[in-house]
Amino acid sequence: MFFNTEKKEEKKVLLLHENIRVGCVSESKEAVIRKVGQMLVDSGYVDWPYVEAMLEREKTFSTFMGNGLALPHGVEEAKKEIKASGIAVMTFPDGVDWDGNQVHVVIGIAGVGEEHLEILSVIADKMLDEAAARCLAEGDVNTVYQILAGEE
């Protein structure tokens, strides 16, 4: 699966257990984007300006994907702030208002080059499966990791 591949050079893992937070308390969309972005910063995937670029993206184009999922990511100009491809996940049992839509799973994405397209594709495929989407929204850290890392 895409999330566990390693090339000959040492490649940073895309999803770390510590970048999965489940059962989060609902708050504003902006606060959620800042928190999921900070997780990417703290893990060394991006520099701080990328988080601001994630907020900028939301001003022009919502990252709500349907089925209770939002995939915040930075604008194209912020690619230079990405050090390695990675994701961070937050789940909200009570949902988050995402411009009038209920979101239960927020996955912040940083992709080097065109890797963000592949990451988006893998996540979208997982979320098409309603059982997997429900497990992501309601599962514990290990369940979320297993689904997104392809170890289900």
Coordinates of C-alpha atoms in Angstrom, one line a residue:
M1 CA 0.0 0.0 0.0
F2 CA 1.1 3.5 -0.7
F3 CA 1.5 4.6 2.9
N4 CA 4.1 1.9 3.7
T5 CA 6.4 2.0 0.7
E6 CA 10.0 2.7 1.1
K7 CA 12.5 3.5 -1.6
K8 CA 16.2 2.8 -1.4
E9 CA 16.8 6.2 0.2
E10 CA 15.3 6.6 3.7
K11 CA 11.8 8.0 3.2
K12 CA 9.8 9.5 6.0
V13 CA 6.7 7.5 6.9
L14 CA 3.5 9.2 5.8
L15 CA 1.4 8.5 8.8
L16 CA 2.7 8.3 12.4
H17 CA 0.6 7.0 15.2
E18 CA 1.2 10.2 17.1
N19 CA -0.4 12.1 14.2
I20 CA -3.8 10.5 14.8
R21 CA -6.1 12.1 17.4
V22 CA -9.5 10.5 17.9
G23 CA -12.5 11.7 19.8
C24 CA -11.7 15.4 19.5
V25 CA -14.0 18.1 20.7
S26 CA -15.7 20.1 18.0
E27 CA -14.4 23.6 17.3
S28 CA -14.2 26.0 14.4
K29 CA -12.9 24.9 11.0
E30 CA -10.0 27.4 11.3
A31 CA -8.9 26.0 14.7
V32 CA -9.1 22.4 13.4
I33 CA -7.0 23.3 10.3
R34 CA -4.4 25.0 12.6
K35 CA -4.2 22.0 14.9
V36 CA -3.9 19.4 12.1
G37 CA -1.4 21.7 10.4
Q38 CA 0.6 22.0 13.6
M39 CA 0.8 18.2 13.8
L40 CA 2.4 18.3 10.3
V41 CA 4.9 20.9 11.5
D42 CA 5.7 19.1 14.8
S43 CA 6.4 15.9 12.9
G44 CA 8.8 17.7 10.5
Y45 CA 6.7 17.3 7.3
V46 CA 6.3 21.0 6.7
D47 CA 7.4 24.4 7.9
W48 CA 4.9 26.7 9.7
P49 CA 4.0 28.9 6.6
Y50 CA 2.4 25.8 5.1
V51 CA -0.3 25.9 7.8
E52 CA -1.2 29.4 6.7
A53 CA -1.4 28.2 3.2
M54 CA -3.9 25.5 4.3
L55 CA -6.1 28.3 5.6
E56 CA -5.6 30.3 2.4
R57 CA -6.8 27.3 0.4
E58 CA -10.0 27.2 2.4
K59 CA -10.8 30.8 1.5
T60 CA -10.9 30.0 -2.2
F61 CA -11.9 26.3 -2.3
S62 CA -13.4 24.1 0.4
T63 CA -11.6 20.9 1.1
F64 CA -14.8 19.2 2.1
M65 CA -15.0 15.9 0.2
G66 CA -18.3 14.5 1.2
N67 CA -19.1 11.5 3.4
G68 CA -18.0 13.4 6.5
L69 CA -14.4 14.0 5.3
A70 CA -12.3 17.2 4.8
L71 CA -8.8 17.1 3.4
P72 CA -7.1 20.4 4.1
H73 CA -3.9 21.1 2.2
G74 CA -1.9 24.1 1.2
V75 CA -2.1 26.2 -1.9
E76 CA 0.3 25.4 -4.8
E77 CA 2.6 28.3 -3.9
A78 CA 3.3 26.7 -0.5
K79 CA 4.9 23.5 -2.0
K80 CA 8.3 25.0 -1.0
E81 CA 7.3 24.7 2.7
I82 CA 6.9 20.9 2.4
K83 CA 10.0 18.9 3.7
A84 CA 8.4 15.4 3.3
S85 CA 5.0 14.0 2.4
G86 CA 2.8 13.2 5.4
I87 CA -0.7 13.3 6.8
A88 CA -2.3 14.0 10.2
V89 CA -5.7 12.9 11.2
M90 CA -8.3 14.2 13.7
T91 CA -11.7 12.7 14.3
F92 CA -14.7 14.4 15.7
P93 CA -17.6 12.3 17.1
D94 CA -19.9 15.4 17.2
G95 CA -18.7 16.7 13.9
V96 CA -17.2 20.1 12.8
D97 CA -19.1 22.6 10.8
W98 CA -17.2 22.9 7.5
D99 CA -19.1 25.6 5.7
G100 CA -22.5 24.1 6.4
N101 CA -21.3 20.5 6.0
Q102 CA -20.8 18.0 8.9
V103 CA -17.2 16.7 9.0
H104 CA -16.2 13.8 11.3
V105 CA -12.7 13.0 9.8
V106 CA -10.1 15.7 9.0
I107 CA -6.9 14.6 7.3
G108 CA -4.3 17.3 6.8
I109 CA -2.1 16.5 3.8
A110 CA 1.3 17.6 2.7
G111 CA 2.7 16.1 -0.5
V112 CA 6.0 16.6 -2.1
G113 CA 5.7 17.3 -5.8
E114 CA 2.7 15.5 -7.2
E115 CA 2.5 13.0 -4.3
H116 CA -0.5 14.8 -2.8
L117 CA -2.6 13.6 -5.7
E118 CA -1.7 10.0 -5.0
I119 CA -2.4 10.6 -1.3
L120 CA -5.8 12.2 -2.0
S121 CA -6.6 9.3 -4.3
V122 CA -5.8 6.6 -1.7
I123 CA -7.9 8.4 1.0
A124 CA -10.8 9.0 -1.4
D125 CA -10.8 5.3 -2.3
K126 CA -10.9 4.4 1.4
M127 CA -13.8 6.8 2.1
L128 CA -15.9 5.5 -0.7
D129 CA -16.3 2.4 1.4
E130 CA -19.0 3.4 4.0
A131 CA -17.9 0.8 6.5
A132 CA -14.3 2.1 6.3
A133 CA -15.5 5.7 6.5
R134 CA -17.5 4.9 9.7
C135 CA -14.5 3.0 11.2
L136 CA -12.3 6.0 10.5
A137 CA -14.8 8.3 12.2
E138 CA -15.4 6.1 15.2
G139 CA -12.3 4.0 15.5
D140 CA -9.4 4.2 18.0
V141 CA -5.9 5.3 16.9
N142 CA -4.9 1.8 15.9
T143 CA -8.0 1.3 13.8
V144 CA -7.5 4.6 12.0
Y145 CA -3.8 3.7 11.4
Q146 CA -4.7 0.3 10.0
I147 CA -7.3 1.6 7.6
L148 CA -5.1 4.4 6.2
A149 CA -1.9 2.4 6.2
G150 CA -3.5 -0.4 4.4
E151 CA -3.2 -2.9 7.2
E152 CA -6.9 -3.6 7.8

